[in-house]
Short mmCIF file of C-alpha atoms in Angstrom, two decimals:
data_model
loop_
_atom_site.label_atom_id
_atom_site.label_comp_id
_atom_site.label_asym_id
_atom_site.label_seq_id
_atom_site.Cartn_x
_atom_site.Cartn_y
_atom_site.Cartn_z
CA MET A 1 58.73 75.03 98.62
CA ASP A 2 56.27 77.05 100.68
CA GLY A 3 55.85 80.84 100.64
CA THR A 4 57.63 81.33 103.97
CA ILE A 5 60.82 79.70 102.75
CA ALA A 6 60.71 81.56 99.45
CA GLY A 7 60.12 84.82 101.29
CA LEU A 8 63.08 84.25 103.56
CA LEU A 9 65.30 83.52 100.60
CA LEU A 10 64.18 86.67 98.84
CA ALA A 11 64.81 88.68 102.00
CA LEU A 12 68.28 87.19 102.27
CA ILE A 13 69.21 87.76 98.64
CA LEU A 14 67.50 90.90 97.40
CA PRO A 15 68.16 94.39 98.79
CA SER A 16 65.13 95.94 100.40
CA HIS A 17 65.75 99.48 99.15
CA ASN A 18 69.06 100.18 97.44
CA LEU A 19 72.71 99.26 97.00
CA LYS A 20 73.69 100.80 100.31
CA GLN A 21 72.16 97.83 102.13
CA LYS A 22 74.81 95.44 100.81
CA CYS A 23 76.21 94.97 104.31
CA SER A 24 72.91 94.50 106.09
CA PHE A 25 71.74 91.05 105.07
CA SER A 26 71.70 88.43 107.82
CA TRP A 27 74.44 85.89 107.28
CA GLU A 28 73.51 84.02 110.44
CA ALA A 29 69.95 83.46 109.23
CA LYS A 30 71.27 82.48 105.82
CA ALA A 31 73.73 79.91 107.16
CA SER A 32 71.22 78.43 109.60
CA PHE A 33 68.60 78.23 106.89
CA LEU A 34 70.91 76.46 104.46
CA ARG A 35 71.92 73.90 107.06
CA LEU A 36 68.23 73.04 107.56
CA HIS A 37 67.23 72.93 103.90
CA LYS A 38 69.95 71.24 101.83
CA THR A 39 67.67 69.90 99.13
CA GLN A 40 67.56 69.86 95.36
CA GLN A 41 64.32 71.77 95.60
CA LEU A 42 66.14 74.59 97.37
CA ALA A 43 68.90 74.53 94.78
CA ASN A 44 66.34 74.90 92.01
CA LEU A 45 64.73 77.81 93.80
CA LEU A 46 68.10 79.49 94.32
CA PHE A 47 68.82 79.38 90.61
CA SER A 48 65.38 80.77 89.89
CA LEU A 49 65.86 83.61 92.38
CA LYS A 50 69.31 84.36 91.00
CA THR A 51 67.78 84.88 87.56
CA LYS A 52 65.11 87.17 88.99
CA ALA A 53 67.69 89.12 90.99
CA MET A 54 69.85 89.70 87.92
CA ALA A 55 66.81 90.79 85.99
CA THR A 56 66.10 93.44 88.63
CA LYS A 57 69.78 94.44 88.73
CA ALA A 58 70.03 93.43 92.40
CA ILE A 59 73.46 93.47 93.97
CA PHE A 60 75.57 90.36 93.42
CA VAL A 61 77.57 89.95 96.64
CA PRO A 62 74.80 88.28 98.71
CA ILE A 63 73.78 86.12 95.75
CA LEU A 64 77.24 84.87 94.93
CA THR A 65 78.07 84.25 98.57
CA LEU A 66 74.77 82.48 99.17
CA PHE A 67 75.47 80.08 96.30
CA SER A 68 79.02 79.40 97.44
CA LEU A 69 77.90 78.81 101.01
CA PHE A 70 75.05 76.52 99.95
CA PHE A 71 77.22 74.19 97.91
CA SER A 72 80.00 74.29 100.52
CA LEU A 73 77.74 73.65 103.46
CA THR A 74 76.27 70.57 101.86
CA ASN A 75 79.69 68.96 102.42
CA SER A 76 80.67 70.85 105.57
CA ILE A 77 82.36 69.19 108.53
CA ASP A 78 82.89 70.26 112.09
CA PHE A 79 86.39 71.75 112.15
CA ASP A 80 86.71 73.80 115.30
CA TYR A 81 89.95 75.41 116.45
CA PRO A 82 90.01 75.93 120.23
CA ALA A 83 92.16 79.05 119.88
CA ILE A 84 93.56 81.41 117.24
CA PHE A 85 96.86 83.28 117.42
CA ASN A 86 97.40 86.05 114.90
CA PHE A 87 100.57 87.80 113.73
CA GLY A 88 100.67 90.72 111.33
CA ASP A 89 100.40 94.43 110.63
CA SER A 90 97.53 96.93 110.50
CA ASN A 91 95.51 94.68 108.21
CA SER A 92 94.74 92.55 111.28
CA ASP A 93 95.68 94.81 114.22
CA THR A 94 92.83 94.87 116.76
CA GLY A 95 94.47 97.34 119.15
CA GLU A 96 98.12 96.34 119.62
CA PHE A 97 99.73 99.43 118.10
CA ALA A 98 97.38 101.83 119.88
CA ALA A 99 97.95 100.15 123.24
CA GLY A 100 101.69 99.67 122.80
CA LEU A 101 102.44 103.23 121.73
CA GLY A 102 99.69 105.00 123.66
CA LEU A 103 97.92 106.17 120.52
CA LEU A 104 94.58 107.87 121.07
CA MET A 105 92.63 107.15 117.90
CA GLU A 106 89.73 109.39 116.97
CA LEU A 107 86.42 109.01 115.24
CA PRO A 108 85.45 108.34 112.51
CA ASN A 109 87.69 105.30 113.05
CA GLY A 110 85.40 102.58 114.38
CA GLN A 111 82.20 104.45 113.61
CA THR A 112 80.45 101.79 111.53
CA TYR A 113 80.36 98.81 113.88
CA PHE A 114 81.95 99.63 117.23
CA LYS A 115 80.60 103.21 117.27
CA THR A 116 83.90 104.25 118.85
CA PRO A 117 87.61 103.83 117.98
CA SER A 118 88.55 100.20 118.65
CA GLY A 119 92.26 100.29 117.90
CA ARG A 120 91.55 99.22 114.32
CA PHE A 121 92.55 101.37 111.35
CA CYS A 122 89.12 101.04 109.80
CA ASP A 123 85.59 102.33 110.10
CA GLY A 124 84.59 98.96 111.53
CA ARG A 125 85.63 95.33 111.33
CA LEU A 126 88.70 93.79 109.72
CA ILE A 127 89.02 90.56 107.77
CA ILE A 128 90.19 88.75 110.89
CA ASP A 129 87.06 89.88 112.74
CA PHE A 130 84.82 88.37 110.07
CA VAL A 131 86.84 85.15 110.02
CA MET A 132 86.64 84.87 113.81
CA ASP A 133 82.91 85.47 113.61
CA ALA A 134 82.57 82.77 110.97
CA MET A 135 84.24 80.31 113.32
CA ASP A 136 81.90 81.42 116.11
CA LYS A 137 84.79 82.86 118.10
CA PRO A 138 84.96 86.21 119.91
CA PHE A 139 87.09 88.97 118.41
CA LEU A 140 90.74 88.59 119.38
CA ASN A 141 92.12 90.76 122.14
CA ALA A 142 95.40 92.52 121.44
CA TYR A 143 98.31 91.15 123.47
CA LEU A 144 99.26 94.53 124.95
CA ASP A 145 95.76 95.85 125.58
CA SER A 146 95.22 95.35 129.31
CA ILE A 147 92.14 97.56 129.67
CA GLY A 148 88.63 96.12 129.60
CA LEU A 149 89.31 92.72 131.20
CA PRO A 150 90.69 90.99 128.09
CA ASN A 151 90.06 87.27 127.77
CA PHE A 152 92.67 85.15 125.99
CA ARG A 153 91.07 81.72 126.33
CA ARG A 154 90.24 81.66 122.63
CA GLY A 155 93.53 83.15 121.50
CA CYS A 156 95.51 86.35 121.25
CA ASN A 157 96.41 88.91 118.59
CA PHE A 158 100.02 90.06 118.30
CA ALA A 159 99.57 92.00 115.04
CA SER A 160 100.59 95.65 115.15
CA ALA A 161 100.16 98.43 112.63
CA GLY A 162 103.33 99.38 110.78
CA SER A 163 105.04 96.10 111.55
CA THR A 164 107.46 94.41 109.18
CA ILE A 165 108.81 90.90 108.81
CA LEU A 166 112.37 92.18 108.98
CA PRO A 167 113.63 93.44 112.37
CA ALA A 168 112.62 97.00 113.13
CA SER A 169 115.08 99.86 112.73
CA PRO A 170 115.23 103.16 114.67
CA THR A 171 113.12 104.76 111.94
CA SER A 172 110.48 102.03 111.75
CA VAL A 173 106.85 102.97 112.31
CA SER A 174 106.41 100.04 114.69
CA PRO A 175 108.94 98.28 116.91
CA PHE A 176 106.80 95.13 116.87
CA SER A 177 108.38 93.26 113.97
CA PHE A 178 107.44 89.66 113.19
CA GLY A 179 110.33 88.27 115.24
CA LEU A 180 109.27 90.34 118.24
CA GLN A 181 105.65 89.22 117.84
CA VAL A 182 106.81 85.60 117.89
CA ALA A 183 108.85 86.36 121.02
CA GLN A 184 105.75 87.89 122.60
CA PHE A 185 103.84 84.71 121.82
CA LEU A 186 106.54 82.55 123.41
CA ARG A 187 106.33 84.63 126.56
CA PHE A 188 102.53 84.54 126.44
CA LYS A 189 102.52 80.76 126.24
CA ALA A 190 105.10 80.28 129.00
CA ARG A 191 103.35 82.72 131.30
CA ALA A 192 99.89 81.26 130.59
CA LEU A 193 101.04 77.73 131.41
CA GLU A 194 102.78 78.97 134.56
CA LEU A 195 99.63 80.73 135.78
CA LEU A 196 97.40 77.75 134.96
CA ALA A 197 99.67 75.49 136.98
CA GLN A 198 99.23 77.81 139.93
CA ASN A 199 95.49 78.38 139.64
CA LYS A 200 93.20 76.14 137.57
CA LYS A 201 90.41 78.73 137.77
CA LEU A 202 92.35 80.85 135.30
CA LYS A 203 91.39 78.42 132.53
CA ARG A 204 88.39 80.70 132.01
CA TYR A 205 90.78 83.36 130.75
CA LEU A 206 93.77 81.50 129.29
CA PRO A 207 94.18 78.74 126.67
CA ALA A 208 94.57 75.19 127.96
CA GLU A 209 97.99 73.63 127.36
CA ASP A 210 96.86 71.30 124.57
CA ASN A 211 95.06 74.15 122.83
CA PHE A 212 98.38 75.63 121.76
CA GLU A 213 98.95 72.60 119.55
CA LYS A 214 95.37 72.51 118.27
CA ALA A 215 95.20 76.26 117.63
CA LEU A 216 95.19 78.02 114.27
CA TYR A 217 98.16 80.34 113.67
CA MET A 218 97.30 83.16 111.27
CA PHE A 219 99.68 85.52 109.44
CA ASP A 220 99.14 88.69 107.42
CA ILE A 221 102.41 90.57 107.20
CA GLY A 222 104.94 91.75 104.61
CA GLN A 223 103.12 94.74 103.14
CA ASN A 224 105.22 97.25 105.06
CA ASP A 225 108.51 95.57 104.13
CA LEU A 226 107.73 96.24 100.48
CA ALA A 227 105.87 99.55 100.66
CA GLY A 228 108.38 101.15 103.01
CA ALA A 229 111.34 100.07 100.91
CA PHE A 230 110.19 102.14 97.92
CA TYR A 231 111.09 105.34 99.78
CA SER A 232 114.80 104.50 99.75
CA LYS A 233 115.43 101.63 97.31
CA SER A 234 115.07 100.87 93.62
CA LEU A 235 112.64 98.27 92.35
CA ASP A 236 115.50 95.88 91.58
CA GLN A 237 116.84 96.23 95.11
CA ILE A 238 113.41 95.56 96.58
CA LEU A 239 112.87 92.49 94.42
CA GLY A 240 116.32 91.24 95.41
CA SER A 241 115.50 91.62 99.12
CA ILE A 242 112.44 89.36 99.05
CA PRO A 243 114.34 86.12 99.81
CA THR A 244 115.85 87.76 102.89
CA ILE A 245 112.44 88.94 104.06
CA LEU A 246 110.93 85.49 103.61
CA GLY A 247 113.91 83.87 105.30
CA GLU A 248 113.04 85.86 108.41
CA PHE A 249 109.43 84.75 108.06
CA GLU A 250 110.50 81.12 107.78
CA ASN A 251 112.58 81.43 110.95
CA GLY A 252 109.51 82.65 112.84
CA ILE A 253 107.38 79.81 111.53
CA LYS A 254 110.04 77.32 112.62
CA LYS A 255 110.06 78.73 116.16
CA LEU A 256 106.30 78.38 116.36
CA TYR A 257 106.44 74.84 114.97
CA ASP A 258 109.06 73.90 117.55
CA GLN A 259 106.61 75.16 120.18
CA GLY A 260 103.93 72.78 118.93
CA ALA A 261 102.10 74.90 116.33
CA ARG A 262 100.71 72.71 113.54
CA TYR A 263 98.00 74.69 111.77
CA PHE A 264 99.22 77.69 109.75
CA TRP A 265 97.05 80.10 107.78
CA VAL A 266 99.09 82.53 105.64
CA HIS A 267 97.69 85.56 103.80
CA ASN A 268 99.72 86.89 100.90
CA THR A 269 100.03 90.64 100.45
CA GLY A 270 97.52 92.77 98.57
CA PRO A 271 97.92 95.09 95.56
CA LEU A 272 100.10 97.76 97.17
CA GLY A 273 100.06 99.90 94.06
CA CYS A 274 96.31 100.47 94.40
CA LEU A 275 96.58 102.20 97.78
CA ALA A 276 96.01 105.97 97.59
CA GLN A 277 99.06 106.54 99.79
CA ASN A 278 101.33 104.96 97.19
CA ILE A 279 99.56 106.50 94.20
CA ALA A 280 99.89 109.97 95.73
CA ARG A 281 103.63 109.53 96.31
CA PHE A 282 104.76 107.37 93.39
CA GLY A 283 102.00 107.69 90.80
CA THR A 284 102.21 111.32 89.73
CA ASP A 285 103.71 110.16 86.42
CA GLN A 286 100.82 108.56 84.53
CA SER A 287 103.21 106.26 82.68
CA LYS A 288 103.90 104.50 85.98
CA LEU A 289 100.27 103.54 86.46
CA ASP A 290 98.52 100.45 85.15
CA GLU A 291 95.07 100.20 83.54
CA LEU A 292 93.40 100.42 86.97
CA GLY A 293 95.30 103.54 87.97
CA CYS A 294 97.59 101.61 90.35
CA VAL A 295 101.37 101.98 90.64
CA SER A 296 102.81 99.20 88.49
CA SER A 297 106.12 98.82 90.35
CA HIS A 298 104.45 98.28 93.71
CA ASN A 299 102.15 95.60 92.34
CA GLN A 300 105.07 93.96 90.57
CA ALA A 301 106.89 93.70 93.89
CA ALA A 302 103.77 92.34 95.58
CA ARG A 303 103.33 89.68 92.90
CA LEU A 304 106.92 88.45 93.19
CA PHE A 305 106.69 88.47 96.98
CA ASN A 306 103.51 86.40 96.79
CA LEU A 307 105.03 83.99 94.30
CA GLN A 308 107.95 83.30 96.61
CA LEU A 309 105.72 83.22 99.70
CA HIS A 310 103.56 80.60 98.00
CA ALA A 311 106.67 78.54 97.22
CA LEU A 312 107.77 78.86 100.85
CA CYS A 313 104.38 77.60 102.06
CA LYS A 314 104.75 74.59 99.77
CA LYS A 315 108.24 73.99 101.13
CA LEU A 316 107.03 74.22 104.73
CA GLN A 317 104.19 71.79 104.03
CA GLY A 318 106.68 69.30 102.65
CA GLN A 319 109.13 69.87 105.47
CA TYR A 320 106.58 69.65 108.29
CA MET A 321 104.58 66.58 107.29
CA ASP A 322 102.46 66.63 110.45
CA ALA A 323 101.45 70.28 109.90
CA ASN A 324 98.85 71.99 107.75
CA VAL A 325 99.94 75.12 105.85
CA THR A 326 97.16 77.03 104.05
CA TYR A 327 98.03 79.88 101.68
CA ILE A 328 95.33 82.52 101.06
CA ASP A 329 95.42 84.61 97.87
CA ILE A 330 94.43 88.04 99.20
CA PHE A 331 96.05 89.77 96.20
CA THR A 332 93.63 88.23 93.71
CA LEU A 333 90.60 88.95 95.89
CA LYS A 334 91.44 92.61 96.46
CA SER A 335 92.54 93.16 92.85
CA ASN A 336 89.25 91.71 91.64
CA LEU A 337 87.32 93.97 93.99
CA ILE A 338 89.15 97.08 92.74
CA ALA A 339 88.81 96.09 89.08
CA ASN A 340 85.12 95.20 89.33
CA TYR A 341 84.01 97.42 92.19
CA SER A 342 80.69 98.42 90.62
CA LEU A 343 79.60 94.80 90.35
CA TYR A 344 79.81 94.56 94.14
CA GLY A 345 77.92 97.77 94.87
CA PHE A 346 80.87 100.11 95.42
CA GLU A 347 81.28 103.51 93.79
CA GLN A 348 84.89 104.40 94.62
CA PRO A 349 87.65 101.77 94.18
CA ILE A 350 90.66 103.93 95.11
CA MET A 351 89.59 107.33 96.49
CA THR A 352 89.63 107.28 100.28
CA CYS A 353 86.56 107.67 102.46
CA CYS A 354 88.37 109.29 105.39
CA GLY A 355 90.95 111.79 104.24
CA TYR A 356 91.65 115.30 103.03
CA GLY A 357 92.17 116.88 99.63
CA GLY A 358 89.13 115.85 97.63
CA PRO A 359 89.10 113.90 94.34
CA PRO A 360 90.71 112.02 92.79
CA LEU A 361 92.38 110.47 95.86
CA ASN A 362 91.16 112.50 98.85
CA TYR A 363 94.50 111.71 100.47
CA ASP A 364 97.16 113.92 102.02
CA SER A 365 100.13 112.28 103.74
CA ARG A 366 100.41 115.21 106.15
CA ILE A 367 97.14 114.43 107.93
CA SER A 368 95.62 111.11 109.01
CA CYS A 369 92.00 110.08 109.25
CA GLY A 370 90.28 111.91 112.12
CA GLN A 371 93.08 114.40 112.68
CA THR A 372 92.77 118.19 112.71
CA LYS A 373 95.84 120.18 111.69
CA ILE A 374 96.94 123.49 110.26
CA LEU A 375 97.95 122.95 106.63
CA ASN A 376 99.12 125.88 104.53
CA GLY A 377 97.86 128.28 107.17
CA THR A 378 94.37 126.77 107.37
CA LEU A 379 92.87 124.56 110.07
CA VAL A 380 91.60 121.41 108.35
CA THR A 381 90.20 118.03 109.39
CA ALA A 382 90.48 114.68 107.66
CA LYS A 383 86.82 113.73 107.79
CA GLY A 384 84.97 110.56 106.96
CA CYS A 385 82.73 110.36 103.90
CA PRO A 386 78.92 110.25 104.24
CA ASP A 387 78.70 106.55 103.34
CA SER A 388 81.74 104.30 103.80
CA THR A 389 79.97 101.38 102.09
CA GLU A 390 80.49 103.18 98.77
CA HIS A 391 84.28 103.07 99.19
CA VAL A 392 86.82 100.26 98.99
CA SER A 393 89.51 102.38 100.68
CA TRP A 394 89.03 103.73 104.18
CA ASP A 395 92.03 106.03 104.69
CA GLY A 396 94.31 105.47 101.71
CA ILE A 397 96.16 102.58 103.35
CA HIS A 398 93.43 100.36 104.79
CA TYR A 399 90.13 99.00 103.53
CA THR A 400 86.61 99.83 104.69
CA GLU A 401 84.53 97.37 106.66
CA ALA A 402 82.36 96.83 103.57
CA ALA A 403 85.42 95.89 101.51
CA ASN A 404 86.75 93.66 104.30
CA GLN A 405 83.39 91.93 104.41
CA TYR A 406 83.50 91.18 100.70
CA VAL A 407 87.06 89.81 100.89
CA SER A 408 86.16 87.70 103.92
CA SER A 409 83.13 86.21 102.20
CA GLN A 410 85.36 85.13 99.31
CA ILE A 411 88.06 83.71 101.60
CA LEU A 412 85.43 81.57 103.27
CA THR A 413 84.40 79.95 100.00
CA GLY A 414 87.72 78.09 100.24
CA LYS A 415 88.39 78.67 96.54
CA PHE A 416 91.20 81.17 96.97
CA SER A 417 93.45 79.03 99.14
CA ASP A 418 96.09 76.41 98.54
CA PRO A 419 95.15 73.77 99.34
CA PRO A 420 91.52 74.72 98.64
CA PHE A 421 89.00 73.83 101.32
CA SER A 422 85.78 74.46 99.40
CA ASP A 423 85.00 70.73 99.34
CA GLU A 424 85.62 70.35 103.07
CA MET A 425 84.65 73.79 104.42
CA PRO A 426 86.51 73.67 107.74
CA PHE A 427 84.03 75.96 109.43
CA LEU A 428 80.61 75.12 110.77
CA LEU A 429 79.47 78.57 109.81
CA LYS A 430 77.41 80.65 112.16
CA LEU A 431 77.91 83.91 110.33
CA LYS A 432 76.90 87.16 111.97
CA PHE A 433 78.12 89.64 109.38
CA GLN A 434 75.47 92.19 110.04
CA LYS A 435 75.53 95.50 111.83
#
């Protein structure tokens, strides 16, 4: 192995200065390089460099991801979806809620990557943005965002912050429940096909008819059904409501299947009890917290929800034999990140980056990230922290771009899905996870 190759590997693996560069390594260069040099000699060098990196206490995220990508890419196949349609809540909302309700978001939201608010409740990119990038697709436009000449040829995002699986009520944060998002998709498809029949030139902006069947349908929703219920229901009542919630989810999946959808990608819900919002409201009694400082009841509800969601995905796979249903274990990935945050270069697993109130949570439910309000007779602002890459939590409800990047890198190993795809790697990766 010549010095140039070894130098590139060292540049890709080792941080140049300090831990704060954990988000700056070039994934695109790494993926391209691995595709060109899939040899035993490279594997031997990687193991050697790993040992050296550990000896110098280098950060582990690039190393672990590099190894997982190397061994996955050696068996990779071309698995290209022509379009992606996403349904969910704020975890994957790329501007739907802001456009639909006329919300003017403020900095520091969007400051890390977009340099301006992008409709995302984050300092930068979300998990879905990294996944789209991995599949060499543009970021998804929100269905309701008509400004900026949106292009829907590669798909559309119906996810909206605050959304639930169950139908919205008059007091719901968002009117765009899962059923309504599915209805929006049905209208989108019908209208797109109508316009394409009238003018073939519109194929530059809209999905082709057969792409609706070949598309990937992604889902990340259910968090708000559980978290919101704790304000008015007991734990037993919430646990008892899970079958009803998932029944509504199943109905939506069936409607999409009847419309030709065949590829389903389902995220389970994360550790709700580890969100500063829930700790501030329900974790004042230390006996209600677990060893990580998270609210036990919320995580118990999330675990049962995920258990039943997993069973539903199995049922759907058996029921729809010509479909592919992939279940992604987000709960395990995020829980591992919070439990072992220092191993991945983070300094704060729970305290928010953008908030008000200071340690231990830096969260106040009366004021949102970027807002300025009078609280207790004083004008205050919920400001962003100096370095968001040190924090897992962005605003007490959502994760930072750095945390989303870590979770995405683990999703793409294929080891946290059922069925796993690590041996097939259904993405010809052209990763661009750099600023």
